[in-house]
PDB file of C-alpha atoms and ligand atoms in Angstrom:
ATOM      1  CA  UNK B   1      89.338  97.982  77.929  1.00 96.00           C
ATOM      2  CA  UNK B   2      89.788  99.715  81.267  1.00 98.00           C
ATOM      3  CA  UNK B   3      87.333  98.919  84.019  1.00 98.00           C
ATOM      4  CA  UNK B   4      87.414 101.438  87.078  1.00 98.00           C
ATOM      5  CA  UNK B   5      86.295  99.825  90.202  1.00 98.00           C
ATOM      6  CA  UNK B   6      85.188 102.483  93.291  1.00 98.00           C
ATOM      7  CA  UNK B   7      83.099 102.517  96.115  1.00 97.00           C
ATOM      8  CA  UNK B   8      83.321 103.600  99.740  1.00 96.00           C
ATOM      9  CA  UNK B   9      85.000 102.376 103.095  1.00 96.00           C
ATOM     10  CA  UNK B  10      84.498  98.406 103.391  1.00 97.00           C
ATOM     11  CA  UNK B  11      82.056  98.944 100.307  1.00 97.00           C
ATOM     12  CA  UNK B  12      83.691  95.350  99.653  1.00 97.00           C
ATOM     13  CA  UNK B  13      86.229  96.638  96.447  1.00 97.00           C
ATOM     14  CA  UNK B  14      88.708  94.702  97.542  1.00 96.00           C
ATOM     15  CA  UNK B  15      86.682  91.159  97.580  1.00 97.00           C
ATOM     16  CA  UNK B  16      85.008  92.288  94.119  1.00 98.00           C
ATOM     17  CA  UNK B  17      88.819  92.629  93.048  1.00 97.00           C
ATOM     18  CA  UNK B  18      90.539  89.726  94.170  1.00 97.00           C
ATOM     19  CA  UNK B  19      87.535  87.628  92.470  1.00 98.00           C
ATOM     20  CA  UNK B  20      88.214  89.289  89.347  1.00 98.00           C
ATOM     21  CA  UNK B  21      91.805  88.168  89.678  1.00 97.00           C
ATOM     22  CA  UNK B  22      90.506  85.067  90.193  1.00 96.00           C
ATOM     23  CA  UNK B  23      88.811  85.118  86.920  1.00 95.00           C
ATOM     24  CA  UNK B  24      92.625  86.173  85.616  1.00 95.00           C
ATOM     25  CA  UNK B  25      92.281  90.112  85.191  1.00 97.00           C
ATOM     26  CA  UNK B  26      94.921  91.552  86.339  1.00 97.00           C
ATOM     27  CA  UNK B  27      94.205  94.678  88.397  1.00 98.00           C
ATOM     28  CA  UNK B  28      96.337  97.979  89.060  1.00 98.00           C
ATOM     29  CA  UNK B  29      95.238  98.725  93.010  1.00 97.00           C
ATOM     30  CA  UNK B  30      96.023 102.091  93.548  1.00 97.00           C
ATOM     31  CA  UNK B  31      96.951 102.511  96.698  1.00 94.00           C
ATOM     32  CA  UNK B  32      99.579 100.257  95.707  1.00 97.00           C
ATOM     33  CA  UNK B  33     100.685 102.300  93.192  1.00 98.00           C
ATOM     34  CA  UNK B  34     100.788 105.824  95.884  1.00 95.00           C
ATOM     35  CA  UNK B  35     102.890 103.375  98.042  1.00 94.00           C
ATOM     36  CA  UNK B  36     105.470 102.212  95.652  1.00 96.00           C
ATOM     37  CA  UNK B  37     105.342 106.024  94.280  1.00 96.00           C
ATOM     38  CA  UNK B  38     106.151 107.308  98.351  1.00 95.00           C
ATOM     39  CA  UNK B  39     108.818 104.715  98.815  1.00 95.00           C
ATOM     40  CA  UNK B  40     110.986 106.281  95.751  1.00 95.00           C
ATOM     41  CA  UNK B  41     114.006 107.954  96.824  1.00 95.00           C
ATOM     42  CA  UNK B  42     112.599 111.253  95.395  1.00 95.00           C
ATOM     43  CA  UNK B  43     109.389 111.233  97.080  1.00 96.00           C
ATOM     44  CA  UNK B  44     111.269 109.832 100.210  1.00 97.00           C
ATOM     45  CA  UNK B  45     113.462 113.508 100.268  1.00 96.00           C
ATOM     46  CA  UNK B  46     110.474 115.468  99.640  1.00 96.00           C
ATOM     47  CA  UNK B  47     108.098 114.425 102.011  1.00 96.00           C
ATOM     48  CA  UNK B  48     110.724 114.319 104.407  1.00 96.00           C
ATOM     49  CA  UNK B  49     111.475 117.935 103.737  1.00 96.00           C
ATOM     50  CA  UNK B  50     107.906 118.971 104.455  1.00 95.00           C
ATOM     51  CA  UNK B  51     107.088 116.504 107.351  1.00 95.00           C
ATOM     52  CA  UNK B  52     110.334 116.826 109.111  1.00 95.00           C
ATOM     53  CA  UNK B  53     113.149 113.935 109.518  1.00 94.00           C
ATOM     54  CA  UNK B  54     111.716 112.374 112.583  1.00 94.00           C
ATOM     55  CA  UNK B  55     108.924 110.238 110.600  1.00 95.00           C
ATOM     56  CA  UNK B  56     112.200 108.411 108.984  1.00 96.00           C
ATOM     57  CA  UNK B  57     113.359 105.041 110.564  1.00 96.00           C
ATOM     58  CA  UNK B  58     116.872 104.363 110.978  1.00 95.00           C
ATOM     59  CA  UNK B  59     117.315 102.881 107.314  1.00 94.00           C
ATOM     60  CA  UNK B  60     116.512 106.428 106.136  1.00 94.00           C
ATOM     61  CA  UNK B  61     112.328 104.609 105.231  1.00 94.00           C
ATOM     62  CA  UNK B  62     108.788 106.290 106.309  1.00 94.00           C
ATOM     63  CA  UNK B  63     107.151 104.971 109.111  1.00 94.00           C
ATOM     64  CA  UNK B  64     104.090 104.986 107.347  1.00 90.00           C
ATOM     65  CA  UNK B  65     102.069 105.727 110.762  1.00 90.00           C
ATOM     66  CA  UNK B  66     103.459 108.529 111.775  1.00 93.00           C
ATOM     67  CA  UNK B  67     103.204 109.944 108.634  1.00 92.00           C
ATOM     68  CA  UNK B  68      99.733 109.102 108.433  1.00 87.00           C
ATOM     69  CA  UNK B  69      99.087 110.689 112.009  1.00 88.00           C
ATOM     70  CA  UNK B  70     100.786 114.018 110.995  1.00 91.00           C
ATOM     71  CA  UNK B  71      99.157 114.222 107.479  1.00 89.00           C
ATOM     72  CA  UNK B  72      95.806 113.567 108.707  1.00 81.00           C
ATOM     73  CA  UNK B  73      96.178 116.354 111.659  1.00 87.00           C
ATOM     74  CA  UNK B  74      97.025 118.899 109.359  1.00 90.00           C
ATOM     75  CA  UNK B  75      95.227 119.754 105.761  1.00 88.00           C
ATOM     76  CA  UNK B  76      97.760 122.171 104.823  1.00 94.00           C
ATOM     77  CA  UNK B  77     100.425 119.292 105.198  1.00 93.00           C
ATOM     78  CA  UNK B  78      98.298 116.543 103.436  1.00 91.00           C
ATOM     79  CA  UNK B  79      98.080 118.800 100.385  1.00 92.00           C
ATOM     80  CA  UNK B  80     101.363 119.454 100.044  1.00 94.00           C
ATOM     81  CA  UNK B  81     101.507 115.112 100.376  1.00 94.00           C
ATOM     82  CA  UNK B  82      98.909 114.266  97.977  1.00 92.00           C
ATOM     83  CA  UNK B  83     101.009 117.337  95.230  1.00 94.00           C
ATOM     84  CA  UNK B  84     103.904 114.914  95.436  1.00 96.00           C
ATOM     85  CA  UNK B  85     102.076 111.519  95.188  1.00 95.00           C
ATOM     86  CA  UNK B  86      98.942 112.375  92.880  1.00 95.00           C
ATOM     87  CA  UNK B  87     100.904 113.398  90.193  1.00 95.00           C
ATOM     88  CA  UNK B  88     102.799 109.963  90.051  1.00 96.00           C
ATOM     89  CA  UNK B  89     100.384 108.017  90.383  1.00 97.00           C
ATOM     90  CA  UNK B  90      98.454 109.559  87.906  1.00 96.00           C
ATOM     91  CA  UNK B  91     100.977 108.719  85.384  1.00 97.00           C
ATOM     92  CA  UNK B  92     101.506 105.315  86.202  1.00 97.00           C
ATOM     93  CA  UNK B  93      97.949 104.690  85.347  1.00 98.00           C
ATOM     94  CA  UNK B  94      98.122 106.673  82.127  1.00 97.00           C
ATOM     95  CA  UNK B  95     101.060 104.604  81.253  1.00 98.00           C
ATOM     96  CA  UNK B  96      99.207 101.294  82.207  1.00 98.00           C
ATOM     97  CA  UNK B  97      96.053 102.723  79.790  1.00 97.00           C
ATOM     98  CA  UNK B  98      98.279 103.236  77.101  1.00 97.00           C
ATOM     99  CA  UNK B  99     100.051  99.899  77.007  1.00 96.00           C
ATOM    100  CA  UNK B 100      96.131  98.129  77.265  1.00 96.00           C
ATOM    101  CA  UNK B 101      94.938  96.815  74.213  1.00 92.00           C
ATOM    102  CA  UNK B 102      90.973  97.060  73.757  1.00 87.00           C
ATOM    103  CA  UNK B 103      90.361  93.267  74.074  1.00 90.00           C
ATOM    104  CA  UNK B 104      92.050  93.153  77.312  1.00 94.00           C
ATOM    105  CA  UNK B 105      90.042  93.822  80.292  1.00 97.00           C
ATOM    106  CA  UNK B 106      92.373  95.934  83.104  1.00 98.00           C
ATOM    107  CA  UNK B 107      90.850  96.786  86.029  1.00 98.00           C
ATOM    108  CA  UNK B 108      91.947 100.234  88.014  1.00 98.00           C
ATOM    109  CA  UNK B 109      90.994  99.702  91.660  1.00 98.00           C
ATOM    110  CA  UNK B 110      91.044 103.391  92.986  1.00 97.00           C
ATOM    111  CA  UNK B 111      88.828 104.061  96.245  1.00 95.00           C
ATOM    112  CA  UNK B 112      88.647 107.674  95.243  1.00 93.00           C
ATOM    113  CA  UNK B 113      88.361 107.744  91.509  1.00 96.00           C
ATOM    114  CA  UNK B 114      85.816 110.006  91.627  1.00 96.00           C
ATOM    115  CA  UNK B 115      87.437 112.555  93.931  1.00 91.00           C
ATOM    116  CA  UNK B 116      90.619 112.256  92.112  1.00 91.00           C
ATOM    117  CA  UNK B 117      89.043 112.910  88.856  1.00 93.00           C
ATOM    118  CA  UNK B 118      89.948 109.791  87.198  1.00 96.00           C
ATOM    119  CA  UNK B 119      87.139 108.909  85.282  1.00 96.00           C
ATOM    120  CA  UNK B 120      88.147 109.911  81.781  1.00 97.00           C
ATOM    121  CA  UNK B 121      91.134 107.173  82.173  1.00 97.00           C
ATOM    122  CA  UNK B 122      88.156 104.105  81.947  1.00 98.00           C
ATOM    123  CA  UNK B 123      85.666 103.079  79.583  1.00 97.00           C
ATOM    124  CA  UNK B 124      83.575 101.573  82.257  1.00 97.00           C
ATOM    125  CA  UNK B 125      83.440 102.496  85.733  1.00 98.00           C
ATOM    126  CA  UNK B 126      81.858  99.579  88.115  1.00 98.00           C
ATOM    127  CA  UNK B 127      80.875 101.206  92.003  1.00 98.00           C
ATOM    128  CA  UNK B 128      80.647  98.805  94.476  1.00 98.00           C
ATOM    129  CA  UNK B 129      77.634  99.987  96.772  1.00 98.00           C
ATOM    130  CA  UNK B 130      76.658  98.935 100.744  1.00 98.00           C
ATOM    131  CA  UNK B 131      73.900  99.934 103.024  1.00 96.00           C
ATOM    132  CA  UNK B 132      75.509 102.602 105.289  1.00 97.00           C
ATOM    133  CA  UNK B 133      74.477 100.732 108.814  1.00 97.00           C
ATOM    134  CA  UNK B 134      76.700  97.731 107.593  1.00 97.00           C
ATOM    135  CA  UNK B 135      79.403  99.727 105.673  1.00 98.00           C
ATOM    136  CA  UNK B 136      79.737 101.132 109.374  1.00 98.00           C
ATOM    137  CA  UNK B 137      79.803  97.665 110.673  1.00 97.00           C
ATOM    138  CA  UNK B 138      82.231  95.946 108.743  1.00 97.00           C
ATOM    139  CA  UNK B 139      84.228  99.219 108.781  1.00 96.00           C
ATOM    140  CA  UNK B 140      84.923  98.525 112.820  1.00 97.00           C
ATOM    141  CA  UNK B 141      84.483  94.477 112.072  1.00 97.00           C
ATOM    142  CA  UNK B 142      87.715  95.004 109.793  1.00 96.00           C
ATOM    143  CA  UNK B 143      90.022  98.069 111.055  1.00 94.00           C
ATOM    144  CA  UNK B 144      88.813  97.676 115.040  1.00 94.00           C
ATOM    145  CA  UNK B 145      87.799 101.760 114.698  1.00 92.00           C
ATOM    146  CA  UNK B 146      85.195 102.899 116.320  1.00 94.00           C
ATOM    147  CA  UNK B 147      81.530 103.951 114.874  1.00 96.00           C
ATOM    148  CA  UNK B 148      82.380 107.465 115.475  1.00 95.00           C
ATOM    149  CA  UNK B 149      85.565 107.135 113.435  1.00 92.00           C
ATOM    150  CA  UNK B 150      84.084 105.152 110.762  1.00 95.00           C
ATOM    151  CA  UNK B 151      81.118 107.474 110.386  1.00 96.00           C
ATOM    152  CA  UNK B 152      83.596 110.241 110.038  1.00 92.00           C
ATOM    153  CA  UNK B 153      85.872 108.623 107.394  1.00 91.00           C
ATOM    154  CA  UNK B 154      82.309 107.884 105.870  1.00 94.00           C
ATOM    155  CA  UNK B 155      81.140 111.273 105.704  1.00 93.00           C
ATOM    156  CA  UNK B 156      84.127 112.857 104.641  1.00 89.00           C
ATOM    157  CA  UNK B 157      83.863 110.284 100.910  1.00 93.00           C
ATOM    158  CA  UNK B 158      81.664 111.546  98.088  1.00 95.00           C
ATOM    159  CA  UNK B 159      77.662 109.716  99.205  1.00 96.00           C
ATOM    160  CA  UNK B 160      77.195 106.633  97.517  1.00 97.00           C
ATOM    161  CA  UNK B 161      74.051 107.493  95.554  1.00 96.00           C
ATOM    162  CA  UNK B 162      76.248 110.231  93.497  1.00 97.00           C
ATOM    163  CA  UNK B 163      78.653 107.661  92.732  1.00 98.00           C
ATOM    164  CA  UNK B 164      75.709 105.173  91.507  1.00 97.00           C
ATOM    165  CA  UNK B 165      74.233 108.164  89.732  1.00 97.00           C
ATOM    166  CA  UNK B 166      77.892 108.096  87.670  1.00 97.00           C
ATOM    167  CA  UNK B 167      78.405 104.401  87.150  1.00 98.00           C
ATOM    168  CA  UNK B 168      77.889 101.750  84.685  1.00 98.00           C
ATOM    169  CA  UNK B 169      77.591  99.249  86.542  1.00 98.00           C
ATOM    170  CA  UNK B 170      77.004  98.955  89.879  1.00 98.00           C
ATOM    171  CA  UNK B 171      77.062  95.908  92.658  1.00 98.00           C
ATOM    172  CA  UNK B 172      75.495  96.078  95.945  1.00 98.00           C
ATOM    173  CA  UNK B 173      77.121  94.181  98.291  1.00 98.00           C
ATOM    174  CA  UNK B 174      74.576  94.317 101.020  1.00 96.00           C
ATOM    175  CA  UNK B 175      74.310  90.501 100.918  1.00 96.00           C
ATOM    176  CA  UNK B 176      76.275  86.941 101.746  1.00 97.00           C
ATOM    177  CA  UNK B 177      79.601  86.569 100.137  1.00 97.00           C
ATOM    178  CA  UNK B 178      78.037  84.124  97.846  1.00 98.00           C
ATOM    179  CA  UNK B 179      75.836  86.339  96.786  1.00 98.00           C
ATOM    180  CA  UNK B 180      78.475  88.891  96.050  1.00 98.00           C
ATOM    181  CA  UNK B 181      80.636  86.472  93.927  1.00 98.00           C
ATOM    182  CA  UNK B 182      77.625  85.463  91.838  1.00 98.00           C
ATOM    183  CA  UNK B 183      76.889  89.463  91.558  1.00 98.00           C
ATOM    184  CA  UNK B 184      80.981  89.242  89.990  1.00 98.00           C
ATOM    185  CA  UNK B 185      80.922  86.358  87.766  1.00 97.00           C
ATOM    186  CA  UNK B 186      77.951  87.851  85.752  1.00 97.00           C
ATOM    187  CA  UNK B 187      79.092  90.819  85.137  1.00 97.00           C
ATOM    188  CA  UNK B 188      82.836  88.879  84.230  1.00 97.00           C
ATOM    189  CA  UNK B 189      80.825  87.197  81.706  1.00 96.00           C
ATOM    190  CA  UNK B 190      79.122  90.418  80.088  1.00 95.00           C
ATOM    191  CA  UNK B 191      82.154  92.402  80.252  1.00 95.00           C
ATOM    192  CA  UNK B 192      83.844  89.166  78.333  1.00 92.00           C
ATOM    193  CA  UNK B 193      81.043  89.428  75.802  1.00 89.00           C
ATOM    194  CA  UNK B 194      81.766  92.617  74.681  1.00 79.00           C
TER     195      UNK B 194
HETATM  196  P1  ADP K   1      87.074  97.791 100.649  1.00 66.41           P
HETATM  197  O1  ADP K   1      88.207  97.216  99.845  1.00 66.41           O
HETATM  198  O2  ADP K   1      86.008  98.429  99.815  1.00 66.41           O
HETATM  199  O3  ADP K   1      87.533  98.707 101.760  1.00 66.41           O
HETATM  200  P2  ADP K   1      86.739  95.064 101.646  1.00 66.41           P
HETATM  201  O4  ADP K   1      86.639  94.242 100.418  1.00 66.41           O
HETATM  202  O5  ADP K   1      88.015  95.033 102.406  1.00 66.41           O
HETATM  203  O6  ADP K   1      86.304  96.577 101.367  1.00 66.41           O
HETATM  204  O7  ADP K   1      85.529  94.641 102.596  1.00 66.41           O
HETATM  205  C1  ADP K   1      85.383  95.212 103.895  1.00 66.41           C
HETATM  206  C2  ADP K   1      85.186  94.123 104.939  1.00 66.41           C
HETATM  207  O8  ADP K   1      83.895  93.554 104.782  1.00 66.41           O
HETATM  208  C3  ADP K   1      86.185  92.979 104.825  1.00 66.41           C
HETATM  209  O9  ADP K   1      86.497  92.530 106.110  1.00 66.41           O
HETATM  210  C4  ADP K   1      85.414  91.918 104.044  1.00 66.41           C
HETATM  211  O10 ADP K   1      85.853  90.626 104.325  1.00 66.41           O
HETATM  212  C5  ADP K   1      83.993  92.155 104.516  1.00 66.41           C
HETATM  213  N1  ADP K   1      82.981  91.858 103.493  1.00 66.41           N
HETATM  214  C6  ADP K   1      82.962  92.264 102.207  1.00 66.41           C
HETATM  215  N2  ADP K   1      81.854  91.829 101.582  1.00 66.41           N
HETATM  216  C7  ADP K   1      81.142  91.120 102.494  1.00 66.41           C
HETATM  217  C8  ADP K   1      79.895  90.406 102.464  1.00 66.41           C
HETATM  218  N3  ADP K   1      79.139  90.351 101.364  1.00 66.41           N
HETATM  219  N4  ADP K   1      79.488  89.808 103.594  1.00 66.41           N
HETATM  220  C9  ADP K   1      80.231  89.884 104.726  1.00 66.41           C
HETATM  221  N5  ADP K   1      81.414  90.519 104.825  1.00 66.41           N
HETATM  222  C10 ADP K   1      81.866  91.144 103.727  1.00 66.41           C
END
């Protein structure tokens, strides 16, 4: 069985995912998967094609920040970036659904399932929801933005009450930690029941 876990910004995903590992699911995270994808010698020559030679290092690698800086200045360019990474990692996780046998619970951690359109690759889809004055919060708390930056980044993701309006499950993880890994272990057990 696949399990999509989603949810904003600091929603708390990755906490609800390294519990579940904890339980011994194993979980595909990915923007894991896009990074391993944009480290391939392929993508490496591509991107480089389109953002220019000068966000290489030395060894020929992609300073990750600068591509970041110049992808997130210019649509156009981050486009053309997500056409060479999307599709990769898109198969990665078909191949990972294929290879899952129904009585095995895999989870696919991917912040923007919904955006992407990857819905129809999980049977369940948990959203991890938080109050929007402490998603800002812990988004500065964690990253050191500021609140105008984290409101922005905020903004800019599909609202939370669409994404509870398409889940099966949901967690909100307005609370203590404790609270959130009691929130994880039930719903563990259920989807162990099943
Ligand atoms: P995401 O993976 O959705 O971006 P994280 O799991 O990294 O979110 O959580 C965002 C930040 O908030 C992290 O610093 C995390 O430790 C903290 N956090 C998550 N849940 C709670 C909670 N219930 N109480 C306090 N801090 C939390």
């Amino acid at each position: 069985m696949i399990v999509g876990l989603t949810g904003g910004i600091a929603s708390g995903k990755s906490t609800v995912s390294n519990l579940f590992r904890k339980y011994g699911i194993e979980i595909v995270d990915a923007d894991k998967v896009a990074k391993e994808v944009s480290e391939k010698k392929e993508s490496i020559e591509k991107i480089s094609n389109i953002f220019g030679k000068d966000i290489l290092d030395s060894d020929g690698k992609i300073v990750r920040e600068k591509l970041r800086e110049k992808a997130f200045k210019n649509r156009e360019l981050l486009q053309e970036l997500n056409k060479i990474i999307h599709p990769q990692v898109m198969e990665y996780f078909k191949r990972k659904k294929e290879e899952n046998s129904k009585d095995e619970i895999l989870i696919f951690d991917i912040p923007l399932l919904y955006e992407a359109k990857m819905e129809y690759l999980c049977d369940k889809i948990i959203v991890v929801g938080v109050d929007v004055q402490k998603q800002i919060r812990r988004v500065v708390a964690r990253d050191g933005s500021s609140k105008e930056l984290a409101k922005k980044i905020i903004s800019n993701q599909m609202p939370l009450d669409e994404k509870i309006k398409k889940a099966d499950i949901v967690i909100m993880n307005d609370g203590t930690l404790d609270e959130l890994e009691e929130k994880v272990m039930k719903i563990y057990r259920e989807l162990k029941e099943r």
